[in-house]
CSV table of C-alpha atoms in Angstrom, one decimal:
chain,number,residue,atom,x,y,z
A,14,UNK,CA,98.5,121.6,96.0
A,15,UNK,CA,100.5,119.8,92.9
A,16,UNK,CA,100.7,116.5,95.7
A,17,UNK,CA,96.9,116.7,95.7
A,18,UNK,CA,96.2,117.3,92.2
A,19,UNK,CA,98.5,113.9,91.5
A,20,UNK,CA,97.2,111.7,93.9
A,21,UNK,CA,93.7,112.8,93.0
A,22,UNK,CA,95.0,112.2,89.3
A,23,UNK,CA,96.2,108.4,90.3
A,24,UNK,CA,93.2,107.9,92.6
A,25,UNK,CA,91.2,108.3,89.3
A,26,UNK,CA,93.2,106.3,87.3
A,27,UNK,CA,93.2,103.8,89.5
A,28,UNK,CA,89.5,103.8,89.7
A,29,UNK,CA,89.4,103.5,86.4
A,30,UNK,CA,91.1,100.3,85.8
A,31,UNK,CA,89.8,98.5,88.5
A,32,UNK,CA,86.1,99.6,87.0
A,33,UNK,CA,87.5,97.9,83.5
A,34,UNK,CA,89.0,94.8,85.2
A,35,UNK,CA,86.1,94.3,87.6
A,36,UNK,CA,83.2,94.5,85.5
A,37,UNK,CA,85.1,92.5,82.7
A,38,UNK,CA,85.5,89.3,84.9
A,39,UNK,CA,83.1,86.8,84.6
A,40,UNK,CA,82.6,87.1,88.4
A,41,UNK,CA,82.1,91.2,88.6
A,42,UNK,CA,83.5,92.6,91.1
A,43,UNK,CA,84.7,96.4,92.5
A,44,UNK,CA,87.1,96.9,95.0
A,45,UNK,CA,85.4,98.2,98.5
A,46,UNK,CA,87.5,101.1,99.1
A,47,UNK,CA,85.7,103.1,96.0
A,48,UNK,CA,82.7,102.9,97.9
A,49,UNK,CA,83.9,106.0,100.5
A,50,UNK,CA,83.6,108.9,98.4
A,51,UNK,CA,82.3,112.0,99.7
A,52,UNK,CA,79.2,111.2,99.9
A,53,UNK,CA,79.5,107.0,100.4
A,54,UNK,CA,81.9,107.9,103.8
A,55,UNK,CA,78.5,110.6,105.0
A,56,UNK,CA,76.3,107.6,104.3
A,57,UNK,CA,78.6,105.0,106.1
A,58,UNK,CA,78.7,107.9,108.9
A,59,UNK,CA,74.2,107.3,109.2
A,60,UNK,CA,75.0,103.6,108.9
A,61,UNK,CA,76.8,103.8,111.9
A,62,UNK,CA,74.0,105.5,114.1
A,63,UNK,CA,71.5,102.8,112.8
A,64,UNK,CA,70.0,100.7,115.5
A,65,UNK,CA,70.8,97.4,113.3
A,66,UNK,CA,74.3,98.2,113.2
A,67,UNK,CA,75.6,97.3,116.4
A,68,UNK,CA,79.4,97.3,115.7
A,69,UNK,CA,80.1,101.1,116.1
A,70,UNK,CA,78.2,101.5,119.2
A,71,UNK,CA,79.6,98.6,120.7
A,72,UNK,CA,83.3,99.6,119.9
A,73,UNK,CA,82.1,102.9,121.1
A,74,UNK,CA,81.4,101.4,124.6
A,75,UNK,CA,84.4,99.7,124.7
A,76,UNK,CA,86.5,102.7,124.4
A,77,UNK,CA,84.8,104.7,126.9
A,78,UNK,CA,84.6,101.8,129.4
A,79,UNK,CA,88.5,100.7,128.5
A,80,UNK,CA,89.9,104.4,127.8
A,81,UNK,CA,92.0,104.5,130.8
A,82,UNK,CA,93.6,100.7,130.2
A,83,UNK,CA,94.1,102.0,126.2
A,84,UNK,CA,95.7,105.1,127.1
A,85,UNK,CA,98.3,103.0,129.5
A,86,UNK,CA,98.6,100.7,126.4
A,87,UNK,CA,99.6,103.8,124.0
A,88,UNK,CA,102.0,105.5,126.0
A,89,UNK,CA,102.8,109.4,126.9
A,90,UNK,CA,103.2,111.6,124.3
A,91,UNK,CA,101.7,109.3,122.1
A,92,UNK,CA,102.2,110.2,118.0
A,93,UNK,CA,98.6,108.8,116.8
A,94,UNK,CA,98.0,107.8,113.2
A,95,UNK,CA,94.5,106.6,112.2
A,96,UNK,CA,94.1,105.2,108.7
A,97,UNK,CA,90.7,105.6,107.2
A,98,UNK,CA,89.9,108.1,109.5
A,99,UNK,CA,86.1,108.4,108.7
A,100,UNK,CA,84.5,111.4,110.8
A,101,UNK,CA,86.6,109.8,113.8
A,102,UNK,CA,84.5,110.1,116.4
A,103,UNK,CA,85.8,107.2,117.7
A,104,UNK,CA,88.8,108.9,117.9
A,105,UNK,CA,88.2,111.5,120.0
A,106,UNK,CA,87.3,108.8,123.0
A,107,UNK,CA,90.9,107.7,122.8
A,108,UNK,CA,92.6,111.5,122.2
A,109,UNK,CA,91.0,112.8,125.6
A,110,UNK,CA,91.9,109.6,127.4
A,111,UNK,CA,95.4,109.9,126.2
A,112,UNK,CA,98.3,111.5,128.3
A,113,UNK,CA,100.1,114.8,126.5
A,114,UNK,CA,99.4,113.5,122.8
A,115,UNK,CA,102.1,114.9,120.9
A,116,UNK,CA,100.4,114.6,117.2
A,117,UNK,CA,97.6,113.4,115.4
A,118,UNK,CA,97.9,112.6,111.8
A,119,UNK,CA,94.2,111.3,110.3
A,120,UNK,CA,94.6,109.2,106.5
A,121,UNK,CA,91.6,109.2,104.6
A,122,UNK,CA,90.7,108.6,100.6
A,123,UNK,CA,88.0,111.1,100.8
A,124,UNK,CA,89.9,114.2,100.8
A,125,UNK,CA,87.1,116.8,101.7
A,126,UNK,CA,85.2,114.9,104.4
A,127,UNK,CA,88.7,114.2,105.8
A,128,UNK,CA,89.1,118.1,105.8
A,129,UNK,CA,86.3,118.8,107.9
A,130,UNK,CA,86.5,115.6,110.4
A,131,UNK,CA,90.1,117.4,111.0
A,132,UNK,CA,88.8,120.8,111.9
A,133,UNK,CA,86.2,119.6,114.0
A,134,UNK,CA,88.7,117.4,115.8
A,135,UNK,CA,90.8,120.6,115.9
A,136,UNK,CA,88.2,122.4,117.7
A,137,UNK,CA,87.9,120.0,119.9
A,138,UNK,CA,91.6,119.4,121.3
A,139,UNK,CA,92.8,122.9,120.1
A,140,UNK,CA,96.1,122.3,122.0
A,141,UNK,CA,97.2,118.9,120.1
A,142,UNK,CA,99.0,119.4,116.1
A,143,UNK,CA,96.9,117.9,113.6
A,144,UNK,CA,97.7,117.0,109.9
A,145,UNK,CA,95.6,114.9,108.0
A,146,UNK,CA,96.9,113.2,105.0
A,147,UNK,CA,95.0,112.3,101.6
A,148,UNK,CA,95.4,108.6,101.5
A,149,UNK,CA,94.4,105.1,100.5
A,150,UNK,CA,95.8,102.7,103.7
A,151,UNK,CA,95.5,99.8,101.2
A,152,UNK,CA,98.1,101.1,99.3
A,153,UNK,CA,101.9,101.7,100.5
A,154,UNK,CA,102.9,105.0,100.8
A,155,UNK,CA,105.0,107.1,102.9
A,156,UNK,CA,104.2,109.4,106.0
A,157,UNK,CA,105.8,112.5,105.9
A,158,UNK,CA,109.8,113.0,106.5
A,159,UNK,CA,109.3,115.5,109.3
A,160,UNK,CA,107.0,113.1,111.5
A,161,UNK,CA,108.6,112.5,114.9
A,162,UNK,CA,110.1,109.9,114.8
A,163,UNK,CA,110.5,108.8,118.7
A,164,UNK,CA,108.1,106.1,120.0
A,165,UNK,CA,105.7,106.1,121.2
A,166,UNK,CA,103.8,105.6,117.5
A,167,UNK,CA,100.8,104.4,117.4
A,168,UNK,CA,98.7,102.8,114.3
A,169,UNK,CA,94.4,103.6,115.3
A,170,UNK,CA,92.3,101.4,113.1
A,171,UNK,CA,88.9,101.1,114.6
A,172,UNK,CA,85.6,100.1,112.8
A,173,UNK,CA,86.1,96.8,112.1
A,174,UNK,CA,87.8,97.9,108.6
A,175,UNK,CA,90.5,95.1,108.8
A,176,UNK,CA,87.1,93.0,107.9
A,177,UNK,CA,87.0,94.4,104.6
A,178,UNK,CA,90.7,93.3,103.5
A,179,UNK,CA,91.1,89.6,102.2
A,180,UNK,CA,93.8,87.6,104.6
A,181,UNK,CA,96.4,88.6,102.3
A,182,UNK,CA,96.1,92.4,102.3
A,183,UNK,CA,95.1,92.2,105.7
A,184,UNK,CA,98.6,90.7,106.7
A,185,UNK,CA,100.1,93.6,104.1
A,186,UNK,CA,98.3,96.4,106.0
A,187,UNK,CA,99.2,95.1,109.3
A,188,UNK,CA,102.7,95.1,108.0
A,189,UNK,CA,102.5,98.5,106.7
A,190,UNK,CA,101.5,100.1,109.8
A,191,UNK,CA,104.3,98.0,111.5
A,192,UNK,CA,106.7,100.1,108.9
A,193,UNK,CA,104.7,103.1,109.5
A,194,UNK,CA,105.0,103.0,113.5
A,195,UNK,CA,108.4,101.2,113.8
A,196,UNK,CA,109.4,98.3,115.9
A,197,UNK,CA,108.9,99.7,119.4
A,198,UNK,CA,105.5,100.9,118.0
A,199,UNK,CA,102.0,99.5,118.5
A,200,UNK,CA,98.6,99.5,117.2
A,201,UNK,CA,95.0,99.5,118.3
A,202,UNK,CA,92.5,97.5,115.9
A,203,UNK,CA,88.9,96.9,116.2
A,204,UNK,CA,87.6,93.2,115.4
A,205,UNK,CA,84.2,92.5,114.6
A,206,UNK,CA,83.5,89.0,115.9
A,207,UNK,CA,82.1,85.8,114.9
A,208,UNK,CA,78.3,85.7,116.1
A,209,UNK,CA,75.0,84.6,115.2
A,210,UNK,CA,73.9,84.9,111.7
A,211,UNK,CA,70.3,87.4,112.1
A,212,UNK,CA,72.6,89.8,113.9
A,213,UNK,CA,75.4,90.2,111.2
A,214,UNK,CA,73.2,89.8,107.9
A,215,UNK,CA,70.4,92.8,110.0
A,216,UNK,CA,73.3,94.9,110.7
A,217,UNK,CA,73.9,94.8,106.5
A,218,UNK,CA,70.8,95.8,105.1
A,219,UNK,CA,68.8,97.8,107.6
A,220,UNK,CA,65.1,98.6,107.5
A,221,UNK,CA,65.9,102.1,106.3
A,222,UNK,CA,67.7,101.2,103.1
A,223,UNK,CA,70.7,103.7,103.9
A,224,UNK,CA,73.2,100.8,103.6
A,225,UNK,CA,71.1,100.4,100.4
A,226,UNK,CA,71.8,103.7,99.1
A,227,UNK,CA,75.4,103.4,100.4
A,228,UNK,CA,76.2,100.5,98.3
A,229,UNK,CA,74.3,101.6,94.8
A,230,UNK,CA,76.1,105.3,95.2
A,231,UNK,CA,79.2,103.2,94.1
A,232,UNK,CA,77.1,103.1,90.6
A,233,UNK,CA,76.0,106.8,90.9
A,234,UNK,CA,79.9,107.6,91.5
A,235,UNK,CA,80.9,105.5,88.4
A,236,UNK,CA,78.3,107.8,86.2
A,237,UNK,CA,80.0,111.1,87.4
A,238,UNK,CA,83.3,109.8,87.4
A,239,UNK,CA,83.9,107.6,84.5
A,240,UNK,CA,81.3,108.5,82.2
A,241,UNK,CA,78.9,106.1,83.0
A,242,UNK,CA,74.8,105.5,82.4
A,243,UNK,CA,74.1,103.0,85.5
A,244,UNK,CA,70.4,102.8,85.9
A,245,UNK,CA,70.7,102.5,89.7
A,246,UNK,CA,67.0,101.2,89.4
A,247,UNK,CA,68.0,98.4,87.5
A,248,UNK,CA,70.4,97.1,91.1
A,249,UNK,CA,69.3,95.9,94.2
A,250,UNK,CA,71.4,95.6,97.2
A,251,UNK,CA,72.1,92.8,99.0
A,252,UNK,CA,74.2,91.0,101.6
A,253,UNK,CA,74.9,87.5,101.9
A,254,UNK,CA,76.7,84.9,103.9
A,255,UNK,CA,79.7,83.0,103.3
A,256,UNK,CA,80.3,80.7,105.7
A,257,UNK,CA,83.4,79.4,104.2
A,258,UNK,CA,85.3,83.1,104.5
A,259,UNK,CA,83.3,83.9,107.2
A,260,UNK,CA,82.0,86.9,105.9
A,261,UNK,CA,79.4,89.3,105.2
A,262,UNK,CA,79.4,90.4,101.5
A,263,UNK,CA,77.3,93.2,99.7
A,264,UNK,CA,76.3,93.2,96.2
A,265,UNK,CA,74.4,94.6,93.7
A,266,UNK,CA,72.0,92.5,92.1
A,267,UNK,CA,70.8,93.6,88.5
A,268,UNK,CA,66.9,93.5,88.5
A,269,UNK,CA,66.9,92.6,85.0
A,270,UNK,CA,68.9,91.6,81.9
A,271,UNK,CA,70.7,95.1,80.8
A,272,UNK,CA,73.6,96.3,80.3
A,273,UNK,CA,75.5,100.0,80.7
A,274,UNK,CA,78.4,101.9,79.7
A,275,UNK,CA,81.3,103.1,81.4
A,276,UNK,CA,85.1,104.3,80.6
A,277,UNK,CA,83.9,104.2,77.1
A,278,UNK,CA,83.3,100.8,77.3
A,279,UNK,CA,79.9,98.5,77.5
A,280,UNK,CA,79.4,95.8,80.5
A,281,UNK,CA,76.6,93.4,80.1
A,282,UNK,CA,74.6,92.1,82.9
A,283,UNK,CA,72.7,88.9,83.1
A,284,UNK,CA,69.1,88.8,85.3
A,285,UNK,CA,70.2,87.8,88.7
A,286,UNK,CA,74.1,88.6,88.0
A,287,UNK,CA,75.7,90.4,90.8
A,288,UNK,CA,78.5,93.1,91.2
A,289,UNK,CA,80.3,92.2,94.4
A,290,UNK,CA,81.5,95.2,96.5
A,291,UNK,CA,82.5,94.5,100.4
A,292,UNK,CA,83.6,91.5,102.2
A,293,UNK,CA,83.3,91.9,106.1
A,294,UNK,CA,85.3,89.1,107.6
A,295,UNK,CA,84.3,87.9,111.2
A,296,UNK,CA,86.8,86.8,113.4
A,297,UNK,CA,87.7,84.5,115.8
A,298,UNK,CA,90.2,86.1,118.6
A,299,UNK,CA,92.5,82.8,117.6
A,300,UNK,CA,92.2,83.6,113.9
A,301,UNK,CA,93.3,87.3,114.6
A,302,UNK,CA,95.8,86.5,116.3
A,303,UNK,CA,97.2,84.0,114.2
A,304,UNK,CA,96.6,87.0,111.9
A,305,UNK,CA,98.9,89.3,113.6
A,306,UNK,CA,101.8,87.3,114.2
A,307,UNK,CA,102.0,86.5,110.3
A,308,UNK,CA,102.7,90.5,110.1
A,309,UNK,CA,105.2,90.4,112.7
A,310,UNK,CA,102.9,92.0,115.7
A,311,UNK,CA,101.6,90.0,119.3
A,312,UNK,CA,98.6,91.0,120.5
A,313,UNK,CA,99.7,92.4,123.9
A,314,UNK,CA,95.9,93.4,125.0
A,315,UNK,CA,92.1,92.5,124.1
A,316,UNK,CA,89.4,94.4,125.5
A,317,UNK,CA,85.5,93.5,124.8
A,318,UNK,CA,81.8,94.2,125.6
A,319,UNK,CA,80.0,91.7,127.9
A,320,UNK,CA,78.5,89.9,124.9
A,321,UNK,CA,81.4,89.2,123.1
A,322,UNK,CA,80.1,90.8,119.9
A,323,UNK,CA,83.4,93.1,119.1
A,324,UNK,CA,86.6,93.1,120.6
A,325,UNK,CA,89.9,96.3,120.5
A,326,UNK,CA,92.9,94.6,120.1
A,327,UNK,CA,96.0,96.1,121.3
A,328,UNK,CA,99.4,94.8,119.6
A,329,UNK,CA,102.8,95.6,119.7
């Protein structure tokens, strides 16, 4: 309980400086991983099901068509560790394709929705030792002594999330999962894939506005966290193109010239001025693995849907 209390204490401190630093810059800015709270990781769970966002169902298809190939990949007896665990759905596809798995361990930020995607997972494979563990992947941190230590280990990031990380911490995760699953270990990534423009900006801001709501709860969180009076009327959402990161990126766009207080401190916001919150690279198979080798990996296997639109990328 004390473990939780002080990473829940650090998580908050952490929050609050990059609140301070991000909406001091003249560029604002808020690191994506705030956005999964509680209720921002249940809102990314209905983004998923949206008929705009094509990514999870087409990773989805890939497993189920590939689950046999994967489950070669990962080995017997497999030790799996998923970082940003989400509800992992996904993950049960590869858990029942996989052969004796000897332990799951599921990382998550969002402590309570981790909780419950655990027990359901638990009820499903009631056989396999589970133990989730509180969290952030972008940061390092150690798994826990007692972990078995024999290979097969194998690092499960599906979702595209590697998109979200700039190159740098991209090639820093990839080496921390390398450290986390050891040099005879491997890894299973999902890549979201370069494609035509409509597609990615649709799949971004969807009719429904839940990706809307998903991005603006980042201001609602700030209000009950850090003290601050957002008027989440005064921010629009929005995602844009760059072409020269190849990326999708969300912001909120204040609707008017305002400004609001947080952390005991005052932010001002020009009309127009944005809040960027999420990059969500695109990438070439090349670029990947270019990507991979940088943080000591090979891509060993690639598996995608007919179109092309997402690929699962198995390295070792």
């Amino acid at each position: 309980m004390l473990e939780k209390v002080n990473l829940h204490s650090r998580q908050h401190e952490q929050f609050r400086a990059d609140v301070i630093e991000g909406l001091s810059a003249s560029r604002k800015m808020l690191p994506c991983r705030w956005l999964y709270d509680d209720r921002g990781s249940e809102l990314f769970e209905q983004i998923t099901k949206l008929p705009e966002y094509y990514p999870t169902r087409t990773e989805t298809g890939i497993l189920k068509a590939r689950a046999e190939e994967i489950a070669a990949f990962c080995g017997e007896r497999a030790v799996v560790i998923e970082y940003g665990a989400g509800a992992g759905v996904k993950t049960e596809i590869l858990l029942g394709a996989l052969t004796n798995p000897a332990l799951y361990m599921p990382l998550d930020i969002a402590g309570d929705f981790l909780a419950a995607s655990a027990a359901r997972i638990e009820g499903r494979f009631p056989y396999l030792e589970i133990r989730p563990l509180v969290a952030d992947f972008t940061d390092d941190f150690e798994l826990p002594a007692d972990l078995p230590k024999l290979p097969p280990r194998v690092g499960f990031f599906p979702g595209s999330t590697i998109g979200n990380l700039a190159p740098l911490d991209a090639a820093d995760f990839l080496r921390r999962v390398r450290g986390h699953v050891g040099k005879d270990g491997r890894a299973v990534i999902g890549v979201d894939l370069k494609k035509d423009l409509s597609v990615l900006l649709r799949a971004y801001d969807d009719g429904a506005g839940v990706t809307a709501e998903f991005n603006k709860n980042l201001l609602r969180r700030i209000n009950r966290e850090l003290d601050g009076n957002f008027d989440l009327e005064g921010f629009a959402h929005e995602a844009r193109w760059n072409a020269r990161n190849s990326a999708v990126e969300m912001h909120l766009v204040s609707l008017r010239r305002q400004s609001a207080t947080a952390c005991g401190r005052r932010f001002s916001f020009a009309l127009g001025e944005t809040i960027h919150t999420e990059n969500s690279r695109k990438y070439s198979l090349e670029a990947f693995r270019r990507l991979a080798e940088r943080a000591g990996w090979r891509v060993e296997q690639v598996w995608t849907d007919p179109d092309r639109l997402f690929a699962v990328i198995g390295l070792c």
